Structures are given as structure tokens and as C-alpha cells.
Short mmCIF file of C-alpha atoms in Angstrom, two decimals:
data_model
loop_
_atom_site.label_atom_id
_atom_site.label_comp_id
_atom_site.label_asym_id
_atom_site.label_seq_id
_atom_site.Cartn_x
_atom_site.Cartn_y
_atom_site.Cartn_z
CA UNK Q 20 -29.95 71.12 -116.02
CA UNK Q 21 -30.48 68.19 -118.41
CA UNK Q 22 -32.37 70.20 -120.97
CA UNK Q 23 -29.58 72.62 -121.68
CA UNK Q 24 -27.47 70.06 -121.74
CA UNK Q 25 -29.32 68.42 -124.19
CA UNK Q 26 -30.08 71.53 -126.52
CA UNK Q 27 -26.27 72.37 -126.38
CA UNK Q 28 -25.81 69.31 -128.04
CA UNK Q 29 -28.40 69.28 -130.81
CA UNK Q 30 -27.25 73.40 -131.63
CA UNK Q 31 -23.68 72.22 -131.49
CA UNK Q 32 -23.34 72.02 -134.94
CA UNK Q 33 -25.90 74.72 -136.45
CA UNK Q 34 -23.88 77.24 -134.51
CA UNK Q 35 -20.60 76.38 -135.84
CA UNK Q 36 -21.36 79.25 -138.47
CA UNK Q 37 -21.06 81.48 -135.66
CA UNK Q 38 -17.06 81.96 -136.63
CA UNK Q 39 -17.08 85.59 -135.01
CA UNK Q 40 -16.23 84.23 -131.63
CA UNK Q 41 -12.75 82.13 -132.66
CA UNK Q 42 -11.76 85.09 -134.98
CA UNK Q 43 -12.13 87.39 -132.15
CA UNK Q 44 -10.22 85.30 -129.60
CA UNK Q 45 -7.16 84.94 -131.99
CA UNK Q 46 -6.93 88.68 -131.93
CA UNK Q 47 -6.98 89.02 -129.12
CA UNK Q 48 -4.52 86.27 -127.87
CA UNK Q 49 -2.17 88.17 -130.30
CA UNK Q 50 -3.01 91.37 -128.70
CA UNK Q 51 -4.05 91.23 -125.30
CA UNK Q 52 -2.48 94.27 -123.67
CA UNK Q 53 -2.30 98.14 -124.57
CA UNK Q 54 -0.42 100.56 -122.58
CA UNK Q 55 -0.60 98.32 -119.84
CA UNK Q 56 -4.13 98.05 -120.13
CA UNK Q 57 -6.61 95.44 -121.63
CA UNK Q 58 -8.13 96.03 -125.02
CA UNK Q 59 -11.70 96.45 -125.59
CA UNK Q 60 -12.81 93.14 -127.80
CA UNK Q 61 -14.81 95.43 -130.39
CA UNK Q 62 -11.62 98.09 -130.83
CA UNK Q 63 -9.96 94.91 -131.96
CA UNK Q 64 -11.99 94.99 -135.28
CA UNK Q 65 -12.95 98.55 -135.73
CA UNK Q 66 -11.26 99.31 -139.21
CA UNK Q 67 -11.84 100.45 -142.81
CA UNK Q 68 -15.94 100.22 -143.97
CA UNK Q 69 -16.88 99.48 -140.16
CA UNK Q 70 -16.17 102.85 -138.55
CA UNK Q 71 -19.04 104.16 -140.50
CA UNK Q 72 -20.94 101.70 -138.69
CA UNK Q 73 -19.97 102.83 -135.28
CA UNK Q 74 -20.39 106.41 -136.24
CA UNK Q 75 -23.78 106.07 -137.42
CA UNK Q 76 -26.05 109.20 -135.58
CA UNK Q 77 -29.58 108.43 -134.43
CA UNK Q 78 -32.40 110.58 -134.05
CA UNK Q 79 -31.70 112.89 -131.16
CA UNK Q 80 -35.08 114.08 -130.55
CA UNK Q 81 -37.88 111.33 -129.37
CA UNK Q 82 -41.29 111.19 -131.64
CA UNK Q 83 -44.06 112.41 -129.73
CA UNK Q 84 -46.97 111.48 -132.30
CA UNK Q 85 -49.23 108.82 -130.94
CA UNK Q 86 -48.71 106.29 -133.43
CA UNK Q 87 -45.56 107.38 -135.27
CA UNK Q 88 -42.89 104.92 -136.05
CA UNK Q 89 -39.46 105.80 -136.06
CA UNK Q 90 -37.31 103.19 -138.35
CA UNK Q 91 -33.66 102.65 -138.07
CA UNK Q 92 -32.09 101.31 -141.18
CA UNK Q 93 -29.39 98.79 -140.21
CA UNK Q 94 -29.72 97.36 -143.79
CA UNK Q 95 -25.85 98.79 -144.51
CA UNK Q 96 -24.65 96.74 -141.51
CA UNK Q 97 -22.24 93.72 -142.94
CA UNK Q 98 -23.00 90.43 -141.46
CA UNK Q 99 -20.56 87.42 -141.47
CA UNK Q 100 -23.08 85.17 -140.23
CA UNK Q 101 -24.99 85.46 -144.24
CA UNK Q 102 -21.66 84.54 -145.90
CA UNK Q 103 -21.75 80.90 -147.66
CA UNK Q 104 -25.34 80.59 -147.63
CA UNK Q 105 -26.03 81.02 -151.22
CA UNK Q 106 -28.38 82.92 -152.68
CA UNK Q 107 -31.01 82.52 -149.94
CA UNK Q 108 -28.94 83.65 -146.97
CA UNK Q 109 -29.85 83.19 -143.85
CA UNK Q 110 -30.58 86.82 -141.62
CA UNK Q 111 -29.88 87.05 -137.70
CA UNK Q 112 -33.66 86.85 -137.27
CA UNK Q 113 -33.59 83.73 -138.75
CA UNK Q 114 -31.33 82.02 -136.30
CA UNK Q 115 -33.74 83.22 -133.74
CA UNK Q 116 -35.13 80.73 -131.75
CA UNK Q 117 -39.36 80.17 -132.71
CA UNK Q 118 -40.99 81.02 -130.04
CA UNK Q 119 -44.65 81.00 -129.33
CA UNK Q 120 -46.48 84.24 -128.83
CA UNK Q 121 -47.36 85.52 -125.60
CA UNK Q 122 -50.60 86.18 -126.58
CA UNK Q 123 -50.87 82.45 -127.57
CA UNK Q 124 -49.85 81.24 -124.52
CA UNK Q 125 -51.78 79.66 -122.39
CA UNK Q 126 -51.11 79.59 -118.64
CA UNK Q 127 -51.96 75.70 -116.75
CA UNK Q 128 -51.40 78.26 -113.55
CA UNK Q 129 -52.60 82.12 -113.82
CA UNK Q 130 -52.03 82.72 -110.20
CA UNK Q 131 -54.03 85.25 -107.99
CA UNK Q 132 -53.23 87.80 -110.44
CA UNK Q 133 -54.43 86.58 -113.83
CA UNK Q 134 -53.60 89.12 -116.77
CA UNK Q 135 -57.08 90.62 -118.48
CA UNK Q 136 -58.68 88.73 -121.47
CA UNK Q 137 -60.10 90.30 -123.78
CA UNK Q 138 -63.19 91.28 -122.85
CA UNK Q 139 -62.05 93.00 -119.94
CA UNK Q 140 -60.02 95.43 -120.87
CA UNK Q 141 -61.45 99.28 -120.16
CA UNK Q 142 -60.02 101.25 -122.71
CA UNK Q 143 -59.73 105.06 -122.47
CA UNK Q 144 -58.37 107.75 -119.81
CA UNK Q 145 -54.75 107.06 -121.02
CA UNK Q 146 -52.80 107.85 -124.31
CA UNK Q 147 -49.63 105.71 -125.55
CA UNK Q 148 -46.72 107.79 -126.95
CA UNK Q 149 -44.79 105.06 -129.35
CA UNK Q 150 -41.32 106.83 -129.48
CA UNK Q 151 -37.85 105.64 -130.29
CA UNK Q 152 -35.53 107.21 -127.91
CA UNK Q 153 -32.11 108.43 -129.79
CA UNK Q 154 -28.67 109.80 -128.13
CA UNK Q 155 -28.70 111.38 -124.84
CA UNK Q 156 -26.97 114.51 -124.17
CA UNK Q 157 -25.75 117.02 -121.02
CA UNK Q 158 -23.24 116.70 -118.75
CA UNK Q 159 -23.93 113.45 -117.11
CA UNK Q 160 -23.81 111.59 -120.50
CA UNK Q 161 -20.70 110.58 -122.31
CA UNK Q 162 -20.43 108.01 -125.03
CA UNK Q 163 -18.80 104.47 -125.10
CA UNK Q 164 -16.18 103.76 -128.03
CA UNK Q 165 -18.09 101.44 -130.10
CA UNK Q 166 -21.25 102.54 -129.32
CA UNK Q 167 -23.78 103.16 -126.63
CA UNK Q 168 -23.56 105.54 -123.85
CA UNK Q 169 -23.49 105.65 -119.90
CA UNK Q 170 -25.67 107.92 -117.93
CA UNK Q 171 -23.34 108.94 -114.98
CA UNK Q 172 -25.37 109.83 -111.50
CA UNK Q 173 -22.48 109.81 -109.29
CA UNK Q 174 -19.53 112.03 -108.28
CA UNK Q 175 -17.47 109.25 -109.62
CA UNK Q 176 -15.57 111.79 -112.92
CA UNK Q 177 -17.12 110.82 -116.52
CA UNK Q 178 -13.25 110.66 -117.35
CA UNK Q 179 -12.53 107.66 -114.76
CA UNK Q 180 -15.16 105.56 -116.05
CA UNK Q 181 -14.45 106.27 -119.47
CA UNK Q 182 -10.99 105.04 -118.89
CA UNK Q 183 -12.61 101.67 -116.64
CA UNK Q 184 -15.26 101.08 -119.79
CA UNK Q 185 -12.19 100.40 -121.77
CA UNK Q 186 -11.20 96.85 -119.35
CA UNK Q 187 -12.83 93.30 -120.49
CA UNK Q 188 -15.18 91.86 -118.07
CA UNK Q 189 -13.40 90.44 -114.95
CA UNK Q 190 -14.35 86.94 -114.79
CA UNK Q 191 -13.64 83.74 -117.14
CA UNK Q 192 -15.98 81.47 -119.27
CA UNK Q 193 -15.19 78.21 -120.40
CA UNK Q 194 -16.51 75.14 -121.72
CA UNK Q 195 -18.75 73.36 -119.57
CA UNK Q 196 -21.96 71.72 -119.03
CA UNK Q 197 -22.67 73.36 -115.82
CA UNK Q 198 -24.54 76.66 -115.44
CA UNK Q 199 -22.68 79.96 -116.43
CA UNK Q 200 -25.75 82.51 -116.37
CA UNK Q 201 -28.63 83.00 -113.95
CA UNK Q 202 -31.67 84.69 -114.93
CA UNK Q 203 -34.20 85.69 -112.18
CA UNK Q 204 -36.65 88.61 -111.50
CA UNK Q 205 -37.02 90.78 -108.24
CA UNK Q 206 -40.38 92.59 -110.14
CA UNK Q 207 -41.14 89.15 -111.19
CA UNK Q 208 -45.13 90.18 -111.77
CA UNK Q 209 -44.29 93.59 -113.71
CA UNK Q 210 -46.22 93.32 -117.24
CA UNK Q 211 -47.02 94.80 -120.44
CA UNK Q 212 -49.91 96.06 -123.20
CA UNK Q 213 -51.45 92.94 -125.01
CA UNK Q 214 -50.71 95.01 -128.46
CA UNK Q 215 -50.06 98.32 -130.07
CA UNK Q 216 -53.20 100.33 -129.41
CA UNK Q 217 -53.80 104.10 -128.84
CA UNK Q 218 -54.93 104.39 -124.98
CA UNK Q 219 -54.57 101.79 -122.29
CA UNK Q 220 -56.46 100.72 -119.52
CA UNK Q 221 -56.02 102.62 -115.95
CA UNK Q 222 -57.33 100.18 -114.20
CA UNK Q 223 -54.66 98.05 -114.85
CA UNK Q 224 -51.50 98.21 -113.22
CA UNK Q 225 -49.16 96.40 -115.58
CA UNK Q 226 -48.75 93.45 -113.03
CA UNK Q 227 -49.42 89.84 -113.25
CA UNK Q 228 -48.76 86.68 -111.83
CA UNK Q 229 -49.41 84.87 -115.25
CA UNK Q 230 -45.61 83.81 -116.43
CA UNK Q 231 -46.92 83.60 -119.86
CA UNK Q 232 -47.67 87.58 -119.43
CA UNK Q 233 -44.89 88.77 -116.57
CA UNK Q 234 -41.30 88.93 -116.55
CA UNK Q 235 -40.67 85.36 -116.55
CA UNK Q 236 -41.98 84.94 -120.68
CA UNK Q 237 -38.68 87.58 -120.90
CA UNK Q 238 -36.28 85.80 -119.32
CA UNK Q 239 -37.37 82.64 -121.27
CA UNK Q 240 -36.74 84.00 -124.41
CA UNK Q 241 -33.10 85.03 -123.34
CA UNK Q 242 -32.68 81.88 -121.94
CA UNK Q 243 -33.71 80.16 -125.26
CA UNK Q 244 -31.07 81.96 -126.80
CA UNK Q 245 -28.32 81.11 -124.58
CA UNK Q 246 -28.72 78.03 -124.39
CA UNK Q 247 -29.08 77.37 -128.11
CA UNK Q 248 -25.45 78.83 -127.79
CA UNK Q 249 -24.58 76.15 -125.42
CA UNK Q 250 -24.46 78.84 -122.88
CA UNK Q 251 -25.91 76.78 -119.77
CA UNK Q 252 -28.31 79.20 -117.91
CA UNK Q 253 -30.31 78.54 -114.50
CA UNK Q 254 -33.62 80.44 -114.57
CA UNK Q 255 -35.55 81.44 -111.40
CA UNK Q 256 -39.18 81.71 -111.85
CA UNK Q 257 -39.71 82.03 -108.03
CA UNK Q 258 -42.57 85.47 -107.66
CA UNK Q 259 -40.94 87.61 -105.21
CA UNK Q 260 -42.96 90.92 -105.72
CA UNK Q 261 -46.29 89.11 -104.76
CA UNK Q 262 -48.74 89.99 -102.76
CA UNK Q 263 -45.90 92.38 -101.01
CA UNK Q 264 -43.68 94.54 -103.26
CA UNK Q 265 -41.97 95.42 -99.98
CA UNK Q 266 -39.04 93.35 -99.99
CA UNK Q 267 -38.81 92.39 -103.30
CA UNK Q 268 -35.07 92.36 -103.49
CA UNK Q 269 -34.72 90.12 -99.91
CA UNK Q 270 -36.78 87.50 -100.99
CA UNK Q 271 -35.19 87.47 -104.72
CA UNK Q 272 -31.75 87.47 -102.71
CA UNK Q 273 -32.65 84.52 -100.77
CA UNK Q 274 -33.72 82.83 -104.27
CA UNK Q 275 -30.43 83.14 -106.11
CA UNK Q 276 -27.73 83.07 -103.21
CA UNK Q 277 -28.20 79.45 -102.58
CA UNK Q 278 -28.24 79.04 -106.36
CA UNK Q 279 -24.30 80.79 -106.58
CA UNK Q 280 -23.10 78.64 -103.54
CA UNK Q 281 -24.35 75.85 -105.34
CA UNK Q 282 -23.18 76.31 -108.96
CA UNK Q 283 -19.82 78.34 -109.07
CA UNK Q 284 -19.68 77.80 -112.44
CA UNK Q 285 -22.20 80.69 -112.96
CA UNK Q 286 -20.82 84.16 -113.62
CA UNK Q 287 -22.90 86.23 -114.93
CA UNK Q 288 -26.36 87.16 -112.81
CA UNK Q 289 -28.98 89.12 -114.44
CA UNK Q 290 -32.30 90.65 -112.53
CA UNK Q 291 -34.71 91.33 -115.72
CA UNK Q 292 -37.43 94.37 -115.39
CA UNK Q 293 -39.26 96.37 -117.13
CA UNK Q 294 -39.25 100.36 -116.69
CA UNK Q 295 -42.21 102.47 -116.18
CA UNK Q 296 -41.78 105.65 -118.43
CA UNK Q 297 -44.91 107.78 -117.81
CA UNK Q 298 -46.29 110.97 -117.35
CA UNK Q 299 -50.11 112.20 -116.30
CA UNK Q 300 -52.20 110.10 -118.29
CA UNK Q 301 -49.09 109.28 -120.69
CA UNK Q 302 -47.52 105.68 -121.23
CA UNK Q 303 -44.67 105.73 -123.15
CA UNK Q 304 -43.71 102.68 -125.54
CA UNK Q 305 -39.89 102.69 -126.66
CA UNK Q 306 -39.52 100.69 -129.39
CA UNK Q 307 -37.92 100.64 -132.84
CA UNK Q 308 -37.77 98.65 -135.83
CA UNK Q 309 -34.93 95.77 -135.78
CA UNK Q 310 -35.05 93.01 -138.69
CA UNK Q 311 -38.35 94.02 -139.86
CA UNK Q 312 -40.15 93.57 -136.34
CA UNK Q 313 -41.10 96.05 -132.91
CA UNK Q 314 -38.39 95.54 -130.01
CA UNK Q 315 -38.60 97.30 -127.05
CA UNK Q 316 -35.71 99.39 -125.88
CA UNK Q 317 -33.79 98.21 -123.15
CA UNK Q 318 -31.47 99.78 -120.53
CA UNK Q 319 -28.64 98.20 -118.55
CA UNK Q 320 -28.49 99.68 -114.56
CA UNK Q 321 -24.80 99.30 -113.08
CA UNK Q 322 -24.47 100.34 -109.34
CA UNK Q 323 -21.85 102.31 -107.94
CA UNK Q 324 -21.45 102.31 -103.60
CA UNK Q 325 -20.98 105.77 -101.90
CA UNK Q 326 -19.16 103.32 -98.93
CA UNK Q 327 -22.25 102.51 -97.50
CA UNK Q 328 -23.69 100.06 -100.18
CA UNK Q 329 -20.97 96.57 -99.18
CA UNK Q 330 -20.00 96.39 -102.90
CA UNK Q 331 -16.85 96.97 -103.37
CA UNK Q 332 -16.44 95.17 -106.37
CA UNK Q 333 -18.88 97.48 -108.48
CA UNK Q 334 -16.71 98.69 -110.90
CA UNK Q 335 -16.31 95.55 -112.18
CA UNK Q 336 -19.60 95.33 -112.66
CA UNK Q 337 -19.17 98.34 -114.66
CA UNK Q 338 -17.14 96.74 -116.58
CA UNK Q 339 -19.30 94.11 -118.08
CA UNK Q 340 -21.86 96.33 -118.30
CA UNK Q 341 -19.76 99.03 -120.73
CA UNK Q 342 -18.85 95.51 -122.79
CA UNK Q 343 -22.49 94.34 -123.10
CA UNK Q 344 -23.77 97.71 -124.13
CA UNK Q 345 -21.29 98.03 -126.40
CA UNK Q 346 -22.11 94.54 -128.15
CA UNK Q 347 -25.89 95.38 -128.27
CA UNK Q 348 -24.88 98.47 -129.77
CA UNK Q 349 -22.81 96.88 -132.20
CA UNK Q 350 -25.21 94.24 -133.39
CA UNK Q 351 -28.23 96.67 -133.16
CA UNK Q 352 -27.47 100.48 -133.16
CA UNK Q 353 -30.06 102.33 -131.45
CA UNK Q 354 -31.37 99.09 -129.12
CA UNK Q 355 -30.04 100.25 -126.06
CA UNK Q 356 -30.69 103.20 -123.70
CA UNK Q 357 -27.88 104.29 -121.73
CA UNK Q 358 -26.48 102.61 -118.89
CA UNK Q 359 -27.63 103.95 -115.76
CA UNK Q 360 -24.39 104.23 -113.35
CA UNK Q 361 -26.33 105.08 -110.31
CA UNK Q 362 -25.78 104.94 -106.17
CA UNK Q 363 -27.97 101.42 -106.19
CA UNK Q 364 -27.26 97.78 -104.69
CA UNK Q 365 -29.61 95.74 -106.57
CA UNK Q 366 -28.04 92.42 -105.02
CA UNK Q 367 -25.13 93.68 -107.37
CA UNK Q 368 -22.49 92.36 -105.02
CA UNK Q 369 -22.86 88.82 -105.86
CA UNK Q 370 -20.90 88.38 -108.58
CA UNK Q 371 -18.98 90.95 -110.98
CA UNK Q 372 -21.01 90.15 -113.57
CA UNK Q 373 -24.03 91.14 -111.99
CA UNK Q 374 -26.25 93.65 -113.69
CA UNK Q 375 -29.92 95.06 -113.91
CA UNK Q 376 -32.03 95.00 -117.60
CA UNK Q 377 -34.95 97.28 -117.65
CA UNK Q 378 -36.50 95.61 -121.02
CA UNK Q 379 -38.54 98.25 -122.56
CA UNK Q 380 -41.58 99.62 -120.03
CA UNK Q 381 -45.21 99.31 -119.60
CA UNK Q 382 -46.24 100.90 -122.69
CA UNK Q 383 -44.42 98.35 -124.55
CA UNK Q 384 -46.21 95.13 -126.19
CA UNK Q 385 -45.79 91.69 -124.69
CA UNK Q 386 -44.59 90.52 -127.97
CA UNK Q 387 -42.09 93.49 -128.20
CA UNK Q 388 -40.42 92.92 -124.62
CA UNK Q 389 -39.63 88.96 -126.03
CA UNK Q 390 -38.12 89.89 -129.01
CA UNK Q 391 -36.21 92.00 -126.88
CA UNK Q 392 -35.17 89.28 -124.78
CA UNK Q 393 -34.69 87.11 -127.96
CA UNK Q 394 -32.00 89.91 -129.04
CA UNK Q 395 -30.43 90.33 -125.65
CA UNK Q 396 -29.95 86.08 -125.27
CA UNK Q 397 -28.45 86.21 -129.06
CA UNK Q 398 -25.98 88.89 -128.05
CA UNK Q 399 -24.93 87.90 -124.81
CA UNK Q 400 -25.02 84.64 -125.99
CA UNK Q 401 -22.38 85.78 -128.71
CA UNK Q 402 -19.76 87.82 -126.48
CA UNK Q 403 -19.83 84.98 -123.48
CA UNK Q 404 -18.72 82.67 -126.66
CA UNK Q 405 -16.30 85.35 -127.74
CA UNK Q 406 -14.53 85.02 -124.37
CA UNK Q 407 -14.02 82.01 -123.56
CA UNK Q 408 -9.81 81.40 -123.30
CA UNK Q 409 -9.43 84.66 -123.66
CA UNK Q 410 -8.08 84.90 -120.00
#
């Protein structure tokens, strides 16, 4: 608790430049309501030069070669953060937190499950496919306004949820020391590749209980982020998917439930994964190029109940989750996968601002899957600041 505290104080005035969040409340304190309905924060600003932005097309086929990149030029994107920086502006990678690599971490506690060195990695008997995976189509799919796109599984009609994407989140943030975001990981051991390479090892099974190497090294570089935006964030490093899998999302419940009763301050609860894109001897890597460097692309999972699930708050979770894609979307075009709207509980009925990140899957690069979470801390980071008196 003390070292947020203490980093939201020495970012306090570095982020100052971050004037995106007060313009945005102003409009919307002048324009909160729309038919009787609240506006979307990024229709606010969608004028002019910027609706080529949001209409920007991606690739719509994946690349199958083995090795192929796929770049996607965001270099036309305009960015208020560069403007009164001189001649040697500074870019959003810049205001990145530094983080060490996690291949130059070193672990004081590996765990039973230590992550291979070097010298003991088999290679062969499996191919990587590096793709970048564009829009989705069919009838399940339907696009968000400002970007993004949901992937409906349900009987719920693609034309309710479009209309429920439209609301703001439903819940408030404010300015406060105490916690508003809680990170933790029901896969907590679920891993990566060391580095971009042609075939993997089958021996391994992408899991570790390393925290330099597992899920945990993600959710510290979104909580980096956050917290250099004063965003106060309680992480849970607790393994709950070792040496049983069974279970998983008991023992992570029993983890982060005391943690709510205790801080009610927090209102925003995120379970970070990884996905596991594969086929018969196949290990897809989803990745494109953002600022010059390899992120892995991530996908937001919002559950929907049948009547059987005990949330019956989900849609609200929807709602969040159609704002949050949207930002990603907006700062990054092409980042994001779309959300998965799917009959699952995921602990989801916790808070409405509870949501599932698959960040990138196995075939992706530890160093890809942090920069990820480096770009997902840095956005949410942004919007949670963009919302604060807005209700």
C-alpha cells in the first residue's frame, strides 16, 4: 500500500501532461445524456481528421508464414501527449515505465516448477506460426463504434448488446490513496517462449512457477503502469493453479474476496491469462508491431449467465468491457481481439468491473506478453483517470 502511495506522489507531476483526461470530463459534464441514454466517452471526440482513424481496416486474413511479420502503421495517429515538447517530443513508449527484461530476471524463489535455462530447451517437433490476427467476421461478430469488436456466443441478440456497449462503465473512481484495481491470476503458472524462434519445445508445457517467467511478470507490468498514474492497484501473486489445476478459480476466489471486503475502494478486478491458440504440432504467436516493438495480442472475456451462473449483474460487466476495448482500440488499432461474450462465471460476479484478459498465448515471447501488459496498464490507466467525477 505504501509504495503506490509513494510512486503516486513522485509521477504526480510528470503526468500532468496527460491533459486528455480533464478535457474529456468537461465534455462530458456538458453532455452527459443522449436520448435518455449515456454517451460513450470516445463518441464525445470523434470528429473531423479522427474518423479516419476509427475507420482504419486491418488485415482480414491472418499470415500463415512461419516468420512473417505483419506491421500496422499507426504513424498517422495524432497524439496530444507530443504537443509542447519541442523538437524532441516525447512518444507514448517513452512514458512507459523501464522495466527489466524477463529474460534478465532473476528469480530469489523458482518454485517446484522452475522455467528451462538455456541449455535445456529440446527444440524441434513443433512449428510457431507468428500471425497478426485482423477483423473477425460471421454472424456472431459485430463491431463496437470506435473500434474493436465483440464475439457474441449467446442467444442474447447482437442488436441488444450493441445498444448496452453504448452505456459508461457502472461504477465511480475518485481520488484516493486507497486501492481502486486488483490484479490477480487464477492460471497463475501459465507461461511463454523465451524468444522468437521457429519450433518450440514439446516437452514443455508453457507452465511455471517462476514469477519472473508466469503470469505474475504480466500483471506487474500493468501494475507499474497504473500506479505511475496514481491509480492505486492491489496485486495478488498467490499460485492457485499449482500442483492442482482443478480448482483454480476456488482457490483464486478465496484470494481476492477477502481482499474486496477489505478495500471497497477497489472497483475494477482483473484475472490476467494467457490463451493457448494451437493446432497439431502448431503454436500460434499473435503479435504485431506497436511503437517500433512485438506486443502480443490480447482478448477481453465478458460473461453472460443463462440463470444458472448467480451473476446477475453481468451486463455491467459488459459494459466496461465494450469501454476498455474500445480505448485499446483507440490508442492501438489492431491490439485487441474481440471480446468474448460467452456463458462463463469466471468469479465475474464480484464486482461490475470484473473482467478476464487473455494476454497473447503460448506462442508468444515473454518479453511480448509485458509490453502487452505495459500497454494495457497505460490505457486503463488513462480511461480510470478519464472518469473520475464524471458520475
Amino acid at each position: 500500500m505504501k509504495h503506490f502511495r509513494r510512486r503516486k506522489k513522485r509521477t504526480a507531476i510528470k503526468f500532468t501532461a496527460l491533459i486528455t483526461a480533464p478535457m474529456l470530463i468537461a465534455l462530458l459534464a456538458n453532455s452527459a445524456i443522449s436520448n435518455g441514454r449515456m454517451i460513450h466517452p470516445y463518441e464525445l471526440s470523434k470528429t473531423g481528421a479522427e474518423q479516419s482513424h476509427y475507420s482504419a481496416k486491418k488485415s482480414t486474413e491472418p499470415q500463415e508464414s512461419r516468420i512473417k511479420q505483419t506491421e500496422i502503421d499507426i504513424s498517422d495517429i495524432p497524439s496530444v501527449l507530443s504537443e509542447g515538447y519541442g523538437v524532441n517530443a516525447e512518444t507514448d513508449d517513452d512514458m512507459l515505465q523501464k522495466l527489466v527484461s524477463p529474460l534478465e530476471m532473476v528469480s530469489t524463489n523458482q518454485g517446484e516448477k522452475p522455467y528451462p535455462s538455456e541449455s535445456e530447451w529440446n527444440i524441434g517437433g513443433g512449428t510457431i506460426v507468428r500471425t497478426t490476427y485482423g477483423k473477425y467476421s460471421g454472424d456472431c461478430i459485430f463491431d463496437l463504434a470506435n473500434g474493436g469488436q465483440v464475439n457474441n456466443k449467446t442467444s442474447v441478440p447482437n442488436e441488444t448488446l450493441i445498444e448496452e456497449s453504448k452505456y459508461l462503465p457502472d461504477f465511480d473512481i475518485t481520488d484516493t490513496s486507497e486501492p481502486q484495481v486488483l490484479i490477480y491470476h487464477t492460471h497463475t503458472t501459465e507461461s511463454y517462449e523465451p524468444y522468437v524462434r521457429e519450433e518450440y519445445d514439446p516437452s514443455f508445457n508453457y507452465r511455471t512457477t517462476d514469477e519472473t517467467k508466469n503470469m505474475i511478470m504480466v500483471g506487474d507490468a500493468i501494475q507499474a503502469e497504473l500506479e505511475a498514474q496514481g491509480i492505486g492497484v492491489v496485486h495478488v501473486r498467490t499460485i492457485h493453479d499449482y500442483p492442482s489445476y482443478n480448482g483454480s478459480y476456488g482457490r483464486s476466489r478465496e484470494s481476492i474476496v477477502p481482499i474486496l471486503e477489505q478495500y471497497p475502494s477497489i472497483k475494477v478486478a482483473l484475472d490476467i491469462h494467457r490463451d493457448a491458440i494451437s493446432s497439431e504440432n502448431t503454436a500460434y504467436q499473435p503479435f504485431l508491431i506497436i511503437n517500433g516493438r512485438e506486443a502480443a495480442q490480447i482478448m477481453i472475456i465478458s460473461g453472460c449467465d443463462d440463470g444458472t451462473l448467480g451473476m446477475p449483474n453481468y451486463m455491467k460487466n459488459f459494459h466496461f468491457a465494450c469501454t476498455l476495448e474500445q480505448k485499446f482500440e483507440t490508442d492501438h488499432p489492431g491490439f485487441t481481439r474481440p471480446i468474448l461474450f460467452d456463458y462463463r462465471h469466471y468469479n465475474q460476479d464480484l464486482t461490475t468491473g470484473s473482467l478476464l484478459i487473455e494476454v497473447g498465448s503460448h506462442g508468444n515471447t515473454l518479453e511480448q506478453a509485458q509490453y502487452s501488459g505495459q500497454l494495457i496498464g497505460r490505457s486503463l490507466g488513462e480511461l480510470l483517470n478519464s472518469m473520475k467525477g464524471i458520475k
